[in-house]
Amino acid sequence: MSNKQQPSTTKFYVSLSIKELQALGKVSGEAMRVYVAIASFCFGATSTTYAKHPAIAEKMGKTKGATRRSLNKYIGKLKDAGLIETYWANVGEYSYLHYKLPLKAEVIKKR
């Protein structure tokens, strides 16, 4: 598999582009951890996910979970920095908050 075809994320690791890494320098360490946790749900050529707060907290290693309030605080900081966009969309009969990672989408598009 050439570099051009390799997935950016699998269930075993998360790959961030240099552009993402540089942009993450604008946010706190905890906000960066939230970004990496959300990015871990974006497998292969996917730059969007509808991960729920408990799943994000679990990926961050928060065994007792992170409060919805604290996650929303860091998600807000990521949105302010332009690293994450959120929108509501239906999945089946339910509506879920989706996360889009615009820099990841940009990198995937350039492949």
Coordinates of N, CA and C in Angstrom, one line a residue:
M1 N 0.8 -1.2 0.0 CA 0.0 0.0 0.0 C 0.9 1.2 0.0
S2 N 0.7 2.1 -0.9 CA 1.5 3.3 -1.0 C 1.0 4.3 0.0
N3 N 1.9 5.3 0.3 CA 1.6 6.4 1.2 C 0.2 7.1 0.9
K4 N 0.0 7.2 -0.4 CA -1.2 7.9 -0.9 C -2.5 7.1 -0.5
Q5 N -2.4 5.8 -0.4 CA -3.6 5.0 -0.1 C -3.8 4.6 1.4
Q6 N -2.8 4.9 2.2 CA -2.9 4.5 3.6 C -4.0 5.3 4.3
P7 N -4.8 4.6 5.1 CA -5.8 5.3 5.9 C -5.2 6.2 6.9
S8 N -5.9 7.3 7.3 CA -5.4 8.2 8.3 C -5.6 7.7 9.7
T9 N -6.6 6.9 9.8 CA -7.0 6.4 11.2 C -7.5 5.0 11.0
T10 N -7.1 4.1 12.0 CA -7.7 2.8 12.0 C -8.2 2.6 13.5
K11 N -8.7 1.5 13.8 CA -9.1 1.3 15.2 C -8.0 1.2 16.2
F12 N -6.7 1.1 15.7 CA -5.6 0.9 16.5 C -4.8 2.2 16.7
Y13 N -4.9 3.2 15.9 CA -4.1 4.4 16.0 C -4.8 5.6 15.3
V14 N -4.3 6.8 15.7 CA -4.8 8.0 15.1 C -3.7 8.7 14.4
S15 N -3.8 9.1 13.2 CA -2.8 9.8 12.5 C -3.3 11.3 12.3
L16 N -2.4 12.2 12.6 CA -2.7 13.6 12.4 C -1.8 14.2 11.4
S17 N -2.3 15.0 10.5 CA -1.4 15.7 9.6 C -0.6 16.8 10.3
I18 N 0.5 17.2 9.6 CA 1.3 18.3 10.2 C 0.4 19.5 10.4
K19 N -0.4 19.8 9.4 CA -1.3 20.9 9.4 C -2.2 20.9 10.7
E20 N -2.8 19.7 11.0 CA -3.6 19.5 12.2 C -2.8 19.8 13.4
L21 N -1.6 19.2 13.5 CA -0.7 19.3 14.6 C -0.3 20.7 14.9
Q22 N 0.0 21.5 13.8 CA 0.3 22.9 14.0 C -0.9 23.7 14.5
A23 N -2.1 23.4 14.0 CA -3.3 24.1 14.4 C -3.6 23.8 15.8
L24 N -3.4 22.6 16.3 CA -3.7 22.2 17.6 C -2.8 23.0 18.6
G25 N -1.7 23.6 18.2 CA -0.9 24.4 19.0 C -1.6 25.6 19.6
K26 N -2.8 25.9 19.0 CA -3.6 27.1 19.4 C -4.5 26.8 20.6
V27 N -4.6 25.5 20.9 CA -5.6 25.1 22.0 C -4.8 24.5 23.2
S28 N -5.5 24.3 24.3 CA -5.0 23.6 25.4 C -4.7 22.2 25.2
G29 N -4.0 21.6 26.1 CA -3.7 20.1 26.0 C -4.9 19.3 26.1
E30 N -5.9 19.7 27.0 CA -7.1 18.9 27.1 C -8.0 19.0 25.9
A31 N -8.0 20.2 25.3 CA -8.7 20.4 24.0 C -8.1 19.5 22.9
M32 N -6.8 19.4 22.9 CA -6.1 18.6 21.9 C -6.5 17.1 22.1
R33 N -6.6 16.7 23.4 CA -7.0 15.3 23.7 C -8.4 15.0 23.2
V34 N -9.3 16.0 23.3 CA -10.7 15.8 22.8 C -10.6 15.7 21.3
Y35 N -9.8 16.5 20.6 CA -9.7 16.5 19.2 C -9.2 15.1 18.7
V36 N -8.1 14.6 19.4 CA -7.6 13.3 19.0 C -8.6 12.2 19.3
A37 N -9.4 12.3 20.3 CA -10.4 11.3 20.6 C -11.5 11.3 19.5
I38 N -11.9 12.5 19.1 CA -12.9 12.6 18.1 C -12.3 12.1 16.8
A39 N -11.1 12.5 16.5 CA -10.4 12.1 15.2 C -10.3 10.5 15.2
S40 N -10.2 9.9 16.3 CA -10.1 8.4 16.3 C -11.3 7.7 15.8
F41 N -12.4 8.4 15.7 CA -13.7 7.8 15.2 C -13.8 8.1 13.7
C42 N -12.9 8.8 13.1 CA -12.9 9.1 11.7 C -11.9 8.2 11.0
F43 N -12.4 7.0 10.6 CA -11.6 6.0 10.0 C -11.4 6.2 8.5
G44 N -10.2 5.9 8.1 CA -9.8 6.0 6.7 C -10.0 7.3 6.1
A45 N -10.8 7.4 5.1 CA -11.0 8.7 4.4 C -12.2 9.5 4.9
T46 N -12.6 9.3 6.1 CA -13.7 9.9 6.8 C -13.3 11.1 7.6
S47 N -13.9 12.2 7.5 CA -13.6 13.4 8.3 C -14.8 13.8 9.2
T48 N -15.8 13.0 9.3 CA -16.9 13.3 10.1 C -17.3 12.1 11.0
T49 N -17.9 12.3 12.1 CA -18.3 11.3 13.0 C -19.5 11.8 13.9
Y50 N -20.2 10.9 14.4 CA -21.3 11.3 15.4 C -21.0 10.5 16.7
A51 N -19.8 10.6 17.2 CA -19.4 10.0 18.5 C -20.1 10.6 19.6
K52 N -20.6 9.8 20.6 CA -21.3 10.4 21.7 C -20.3 10.7 22.8
H53 N -20.7 11.6 23.7 CA -19.8 12.1 24.8 C -19.1 10.9 25.6
P54 N -19.9 9.9 26.0 CA -19.3 8.8 26.8 C -18.2 8.1 26.0
A55 N -18.4 7.9 24.7 CA -17.4 7.3 23.9 C -16.1 8.1 23.7
I56 N -16.3 9.4 23.6 CA -15.2 10.4 23.5 C -14.4 10.3 24.8
A57 N -15.1 10.4 25.9 CA -14.4 10.3 27.2 C -13.7 9.0 27.4
E58 N -14.2 7.9 26.9 CA -13.6 6.6 27.0 C -12.3 6.6 26.2
K59 N -12.3 7.1 25.0 CA -11.1 7.2 24.2 C -10.0 8.0 24.8
M60 N -10.5 9.0 25.6 CA -9.5 9.9 26.3 C -8.9 9.2 27.6
G61 N -9.4 8.0 27.9 CA -8.9 7.3 29.1 C -9.6 7.7 30.3
K62 N -10.7 8.4 30.2 CA -11.4 8.9 31.4 C -12.3 7.8 31.9
T63 N -11.8 6.9 32.8 CA -12.6 5.7 33.2 C -13.9 6.1 33.9
K64 N -13.9 7.2 34.6 CA -15.2 7.6 35.2 C -15.9 8.5 34.3
G65 N -15.4 8.7 33.1 CA -16.1 9.6 32.2 C -15.8 11.1 32.4
A66 N -16.0 11.8 31.4 CA -15.8 13.3 31.5 C -17.2 13.9 31.5
T67 N -17.4 15.0 32.2 CA -18.7 15.5 32.2 C -19.0 16.1 30.8
R68 N -20.3 16.1 30.5 CA -20.8 16.6 29.2 C -20.3 18.1 29.2
R69 N -20.4 18.8 30.3 CA -20.1 20.2 30.4 C -18.6 20.4 30.0
S70 N -17.7 19.6 30.6 CA -16.3 19.8 30.3 C -16.0 19.5 28.8
L71 N -16.6 18.4 28.3 CA -16.3 18.1 26.9 C -16.8 19.2 26.0
N72 N -18.0 19.7 26.3 CA -18.6 20.8 25.5 C -17.7 22.1 25.6
K73 N -17.1 22.3 26.7 CA -16.2 23.5 26.9 C -15.0 23.3 25.9
Y74 N -14.4 22.1 25.8 CA -13.3 22.0 24.9 C -13.7 21.8 23.5
I75 N -14.8 21.3 23.2 CA -15.4 21.3 21.9 C -15.6 22.7 21.4
G76 N -16.1 23.5 22.3 CA -16.3 25.0 21.9 C -15.0 25.6 21.6
K77 N -13.9 25.3 22.4 CA -12.6 25.9 22.1 C -12.1 25.4 20.7
L78 N -12.3 24.2 20.4 CA -11.9 23.6 19.1 C -12.7 24.3 18.0
K79 N -14.0 24.5 18.2 CA -14.8 25.2 17.2 C -14.3 26.6 17.0
D80 N -14.0 27.3 18.1 CA -13.4 28.7 18.0 C -12.1 28.7 17.2
A81 N -11.3 27.7 17.3 CA -10.0 27.6 16.6 C -10.2 27.1 15.2
G82 N -11.4 26.8 14.8 CA -11.7 26.3 13.4 C -11.3 24.9 13.2
L83 N -11.1 24.1 14.3 CA -10.6 22.7 14.2 C -11.8 21.7 14.0
I84 N -12.9 22.1 14.5 CA -14.1 21.2 14.5 C -15.3 22.1 14.1
E85 N -16.2 21.5 13.3 CA -17.5 22.0 13.0 C -18.5 21.0 13.5
T86 N -19.6 21.5 14.0 CA -20.7 20.6 14.5 C -22.0 20.9 13.8
Y87 N -22.8 19.8 13.6 CA -24.1 20.0 13.0 C -25.0 18.8 13.4
W88 N -26.2 19.0 13.4 CA -27.2 17.9 13.7 C -27.6 17.2 12.4
A89 N -27.7 15.9 12.5 CA -28.1 15.1 11.3 C -28.8 13.8 11.8
N90 N -29.7 13.4 11.0 CA -30.4 12.2 11.3 C -29.6 10.9 10.9
V91 N -29.6 10.0 11.8 CA -29.1 8.6 11.5 C -30.2 7.7 11.8
G92 N -30.8 7.2 10.8 CA -32.1 6.4 11.0 C -33.1 7.3 11.5
E93 N -33.8 6.9 12.6 CA -34.9 7.7 13.1 C -34.4 8.7 14.2
Y94 N -33.1 8.7 14.5 CA -32.6 9.6 15.6 C -31.8 10.7 15.0
S95 N -31.7 11.8 15.7 CA -30.8 12.9 15.3 C -29.6 12.9 16.2
Y96 N -28.4 13.0 15.7 CA -27.2 13.0 16.4 C -26.4 14.2 16.1
L97 N -25.6 14.7 17.1 CA -24.6 15.7 16.8 C -23.4 15.1 16.1
H98 N -23.1 15.7 15.0 CA -22.0 15.2 14.1 C -20.8 16.2 14.3
Y99 N -19.6 15.7 14.2 CA -18.4 16.4 14.3 C -17.7 16.3 12.9
K100 N -17.3 17.4 12.4 CA -16.6 17.5 11.1 C -15.2 18.1 11.4
L101 N -14.2 17.4 10.9 CA -12.8 17.9 11.1 C -12.3 18.5 9.8
P102 N -12.5 19.8 9.6 CA -12.2 20.4 8.3 C -10.7 20.2 7.8
L103 N -9.8 20.3 8.7 CA -8.4 20.1 8.3 C -8.1 18.7 7.9
K104 N -8.7 17.7 8.5 CA -8.6 16.3 8.1 C -9.2 16.2 6.8
A105 N -10.4 16.8 6.5 CA -11.1 16.7 5.2 C -10.2 17.3 4.1
E106 N -9.5 18.4 4.4 CA -8.6 19.1 3.5 C -7.5 18.1 3.1
V107 N -6.9 17.5 4.1 CA -5.7 16.6 3.8 C -6.2 15.4 3.0
I108 N -7.3 14.8 3.4 CA -7.9 13.7 2.6 C -8.1 14.0 1.2
K109 N -8.7 15.2 1.0 CA -9.1 15.7 -0.4 C -7.8 15.8 -1.3
K110 N -6.7 16.2 -0.7 CA -5.5 16.4 -1.4 C -4.7 15.1 -1.7
R111 N -5.1 14.0 -1.2 CA -4.4 12.7 -1.4 C -4.6 12.3 -2.8

